[in-house]
Protein backbone atom coordinates (compact mmCIF):
# COMPACT_ATOMS: atom_id res chain seq x y z
CA MET A 1 77.73 106.94 105.14
CA ILE A 2 77.01 103.67 103.34
CA GLN A 3 77.21 100.73 105.74
CA THR A 4 79.35 97.71 104.96
CA ARG A 5 78.37 94.09 105.41
CA THR A 6 80.28 90.81 105.47
CA GLU A 7 79.61 87.78 103.29
CA THR A 8 81.36 84.41 103.06
CA ILE A 9 81.91 82.49 99.83
CA ALA A 10 83.44 79.06 99.27
CA LEU A 11 86.80 78.71 97.52
CA THR A 12 87.94 75.69 95.54
CA ASP A 13 90.52 74.85 98.23
CA GLY A 14 87.69 74.23 100.69
CA THR A 15 88.17 77.41 102.70
CA GLY A 16 85.60 80.14 103.19
CA LEU A 17 86.61 83.60 101.98
CA ARG A 18 85.06 86.47 103.91
CA LEU A 19 84.24 89.59 101.94
CA THR A 20 83.46 93.06 103.26
CA VAL A 21 81.01 94.65 100.85
CA ALA A 22 79.91 98.26 100.32
CA GLU A 23 77.08 98.70 97.83
CA PRO A 24 76.04 102.00 96.21
CA ASP A 25 72.59 103.27 97.04
CA ASN A 26 71.87 104.14 93.41
CA VAL A 27 73.36 103.31 90.00
CA VAL A 28 76.44 101.06 90.00
CA ARG A 29 79.15 102.55 87.79
CA GLY A 30 81.45 99.55 88.08
CA GLY A 31 83.12 97.33 90.63
CA LEU A 32 86.30 97.59 92.70
CA VAL A 33 88.20 94.97 94.67
CA PHE A 34 89.80 96.70 97.65
CA LEU A 35 92.85 95.11 99.31
CA HIS A 36 93.27 95.94 102.97
CA GLU A 37 96.12 97.33 105.04
CA ALA A 38 98.61 95.26 107.04
CA ARG A 39 96.36 95.06 110.11
CA GLY A 40 93.48 93.60 108.13
CA ILE A 41 89.90 94.80 107.76
CA THR A 42 90.12 97.81 110.03
CA GLU A 43 87.61 100.59 110.56
CA ARG A 44 89.67 102.71 108.17
CA VAL A 45 89.33 100.05 105.48
CA ARG A 46 85.57 99.88 105.96
CA LYS A 47 85.33 103.67 105.68
CA LEU A 48 87.37 103.67 102.47
CA CYS A 49 85.11 100.99 101.01
CA SER A 50 82.07 103.05 101.97
CA SER A 51 83.57 106.15 100.36
CA LEU A 52 84.14 104.27 97.11
CA ALA A 53 80.55 102.99 97.18
CA GLU A 54 79.33 106.56 97.63
CA GLU A 55 81.13 107.32 94.35
CA GLY A 56 79.04 104.61 92.67
CA TRP A 57 81.50 101.70 92.84
CA LEU A 58 80.30 98.32 94.09
CA THR A 59 83.24 97.61 96.41
CA VAL A 60 84.34 94.26 97.81
CA ALA A 61 87.29 93.72 100.15
CA PRO A 62 88.52 90.11 100.48
CA HIS A 63 89.89 89.23 103.92
CA LEU A 64 93.39 88.17 102.89
CA TYR A 65 94.16 86.62 106.30
CA HIS A 66 91.07 84.38 106.29
CA ARG A 67 93.09 81.17 106.17
CA ASP A 68 94.19 81.94 109.73
CA GLY A 69 90.67 82.95 110.72
CA THR A 70 91.80 86.56 111.08
CA ASP A 71 89.85 89.65 110.06
CA GLU A 72 91.71 92.35 111.97
CA LEU A 73 94.88 91.89 113.99
CA ALA A 74 94.67 92.41 117.74
CA ASP A 75 96.86 95.05 119.36
CA ASP A 76 99.31 92.42 120.58
CA GLN A 77 99.64 90.70 117.19
CA CYS A 78 102.58 91.51 114.91
CA GLU A 79 101.50 92.55 111.44
CA HIS A 80 104.86 91.57 109.92
CA GLU A 81 104.37 87.92 110.87
CA GLN A 82 100.95 87.90 109.18
CA VAL A 83 102.19 89.67 106.07
CA ARG A 84 105.02 87.15 105.67
CA LYS A 85 102.41 84.42 105.27
CA LEU A 86 100.97 86.00 102.12
CA SER A 87 101.78 84.44 98.77
CA GLY A 88 101.11 85.38 95.19
CA GLU A 89 98.99 82.26 94.88
CA SER A 90 96.78 83.11 97.86
CA VAL A 91 96.35 86.75 96.85
CA LEU A 92 95.38 85.80 93.29
CA ALA A 93 92.96 83.11 94.51
CA ASP A 94 91.21 85.58 96.82
CA THR A 95 91.06 88.41 94.30
CA ASP A 96 89.89 86.08 91.51
CA ALA A 97 87.01 85.06 93.76
CA ALA A 98 86.21 88.72 94.48
CA PHE A 99 86.21 89.60 90.77
CA LEU A 100 83.92 86.63 90.07
CA TRP A 101 81.63 87.94 92.83
CA LEU A 102 81.44 91.26 90.95
CA THR A 103 80.80 89.48 87.64
CA ASP A 104 77.95 87.51 89.18
CA ARG A 105 76.37 90.85 90.13
CA GLY A 106 76.42 92.16 86.60
CA VAL A 107 79.67 94.17 86.57
CA PRO A 108 81.48 93.59 83.23
CA ALA A 109 85.20 92.83 83.29
CA ASP A 110 86.21 96.11 81.64
CA ARG A 111 84.52 98.02 84.48
CA GLN A 112 86.26 96.11 87.22
CA GLY A 113 89.31 97.53 88.96
CA ILE A 114 91.48 96.96 91.99
CA MET A 115 92.72 99.31 94.69
CA GLY A 116 95.07 98.46 97.52
CA PHE A 117 96.08 100.34 100.66
CA ASP A 118 99.37 99.79 102.50
CA ILE A 119 100.40 96.13 101.93
CA GLY A 120 97.23 95.89 99.87
CA GLY A 121 98.84 98.40 97.52
CA SER A 122 101.72 95.99 96.97
CA ALA A 123 99.31 93.11 96.42
CA ALA A 124 97.25 95.19 93.98
CA LEU A 125 100.30 95.66 91.76
CA VAL A 126 100.96 91.91 91.80
CA VAL A 127 97.36 91.28 90.72
CA ALA A 128 97.47 93.98 88.04
CA SER A 129 100.60 92.33 86.62
CA SER A 130 98.85 88.97 86.36
CA ARG A 131 95.24 89.75 85.42
CA SER A 132 93.58 91.83 82.69
CA LEU A 133 91.50 94.43 84.53
CA GLY A 134 90.07 97.84 83.77
CA ALA A 135 92.40 99.77 86.09
CA ALA A 136 94.47 99.50 89.27
CA VAL A 137 95.60 101.88 92.03
CA SER A 138 98.22 101.22 94.72
CA VAL A 139 98.18 103.54 97.73
CA GLY A 140 101.44 102.84 99.53
CA GLY A 141 103.00 99.47 100.08
CA SER A 142 106.58 98.29 100.35
CA GLY A 143 108.19 95.23 98.80
CA ILE A 144 109.47 97.15 95.78
CA LEU A 145 113.05 95.88 95.84
CA ASP A 146 112.84 93.36 98.68
CA PRO A 147 109.68 91.20 98.70
CA LEU A 148 107.14 91.36 101.52
CA SER A 149 107.31 87.59 101.89
CA ALA A 150 109.25 84.67 100.48
CA ALA A 151 106.22 83.75 98.37
CA LEU A 152 105.70 87.21 96.84
CA PRO A 153 107.91 88.68 94.11
CA PRO A 154 109.76 92.01 94.41
CA LEU A 155 107.47 94.50 92.71
CA VAL A 156 110.14 95.67 90.28
CA GLU A 157 110.26 92.13 88.87
CA VAL A 158 106.59 92.11 87.86
CA ALA A 159 105.75 95.79 87.33
CA GLY A 160 106.92 95.74 83.72
CA GLU A 161 104.23 93.12 83.03
CA LEU A 162 101.32 95.34 84.07
CA ALA A 163 98.23 94.32 82.12
CA CYS A 164 96.03 97.31 82.96
CA PRO A 165 96.41 101.06 83.63
CA TRP A 166 98.11 101.45 87.02
CA LEU A 167 98.57 104.39 89.38
CA GLY A 168 101.02 104.31 92.29
CA LEU A 169 100.73 106.74 95.22
CA TYR A 170 103.41 106.62 97.93
CA GLY A 171 104.21 108.40 101.18
CA ASP A 172 107.67 109.02 102.53
CA ASP A 173 107.82 105.66 104.28
CA VAL A 174 108.99 104.35 100.90
CA GLU A 175 112.44 105.59 99.89
CA THR A 176 112.71 107.97 96.95
CA GLY A 177 115.12 105.64 95.18
CA GLU A 178 112.68 102.74 95.38
CA VAL A 179 109.82 104.84 94.01
CA ASP A 180 112.08 106.10 91.21
CA LYS A 181 113.06 102.53 90.31
CA LEU A 182 109.41 101.46 90.25
CA ARG A 183 108.58 104.45 88.05
CA GLU A 184 111.38 103.49 85.67
CA VAL A 185 110.08 99.93 85.33
CA THR A 186 106.41 100.87 84.97
CA ASP A 187 107.21 103.54 82.38
CA ALA A 188 108.29 100.68 80.13
CA ALA A 189 104.98 98.80 80.54
CA GLU A 190 102.59 98.60 77.60
CA VAL A 191 99.77 100.29 79.53
CA ALA A 192 99.21 103.73 81.01
CA THR A 193 101.04 104.22 84.33
CA ASP A 194 101.74 107.07 86.71
CA VAL A 195 103.63 107.29 90.01
CA PHE A 196 103.59 110.00 92.69
CA ARG A 197 105.45 110.33 95.98
CA TYR A 198 104.28 112.65 98.78
CA PRO A 199 107.13 113.74 101.09
CA GLY A 200 105.92 114.21 104.65
CA ALA A 201 102.75 112.18 104.16
CA GLY A 202 103.92 109.43 106.48
CA HIS A 203 103.01 105.78 106.67
CA ARG A 204 99.46 105.17 105.41
CA PHE A 205 99.20 108.89 104.57
CA ASP A 206 98.42 109.62 108.22
CA LEU A 207 100.61 112.71 108.71
CA ASP A 208 99.45 115.07 105.95
CA ALA A 209 95.73 115.59 105.41
CA ASP A 210 96.30 117.64 102.25
CA ALA A 211 98.45 114.90 100.70
CA ALA A 212 95.86 112.27 101.64
CA ALA A 213 93.07 114.32 100.03
CA GLU A 214 95.12 114.91 96.89
CA ALA A 215 96.01 111.22 96.59
CA TRP A 216 92.36 110.28 97.04
CA ARG A 217 91.43 112.72 94.24
CA ARG A 218 94.01 111.19 91.91
CA ALA A 219 92.77 107.67 92.65
CA ARG A 220 89.14 108.61 91.94
CA ASN A 221 90.12 110.37 88.72
CA TRP A 222 92.10 107.32 87.61
CA PHE A 223 89.07 105.07 87.91
CA ASP A 224 86.83 107.72 86.33
CA LEU A 225 89.18 107.81 83.34
CA HIS A 226 89.74 104.11 82.80
CA LEU A 227 86.57 102.36 84.03
CA ARG A 228 83.99 103.69 81.61
């Protein structure tokens, strides 16, 4: 498996943004910004980044909790408190820096995409509604009708403004009605969209290996289709 590494870059607000990077061994097909789960840059996140790099994608995961000096939450830390500190402004600042990092390494804008897992899936939709990218995939993530934090919008309020092809993949931790509402809004967007819900898959797709494998296949195919 491709090993990840961590780099730090300076932001205009004077903070240092840490990035977990997974680089393909051979030809780079394009670049992906990967947004982490609620507990931060976990071993699962690093493995997912490595898997994307093995597919040929130069993958960079910004540490969204870096302003608190946090990479991964400790067992006794509450993820909900950390998530409530996220804002649209901070997420966009961190992802803009990650996309610039990809550009500086020769990845053109039309071959750059974003993928988010868990709360990162929610953040990925916010980014895809504000930035012109090649493609976006959200794997899970709440905040569809009720926002994750006071400084993030409900996803249904921004999903109609999607500026790039977007794929949403959800387990049964998100209510059917919420997924249906999100599908209704994204169907009206001016870009290609698709939404799937996997009953029984559980939170973070951790209860159904078949559903997880099928969702992973759909995500890879989405990038194959739109980032070329």
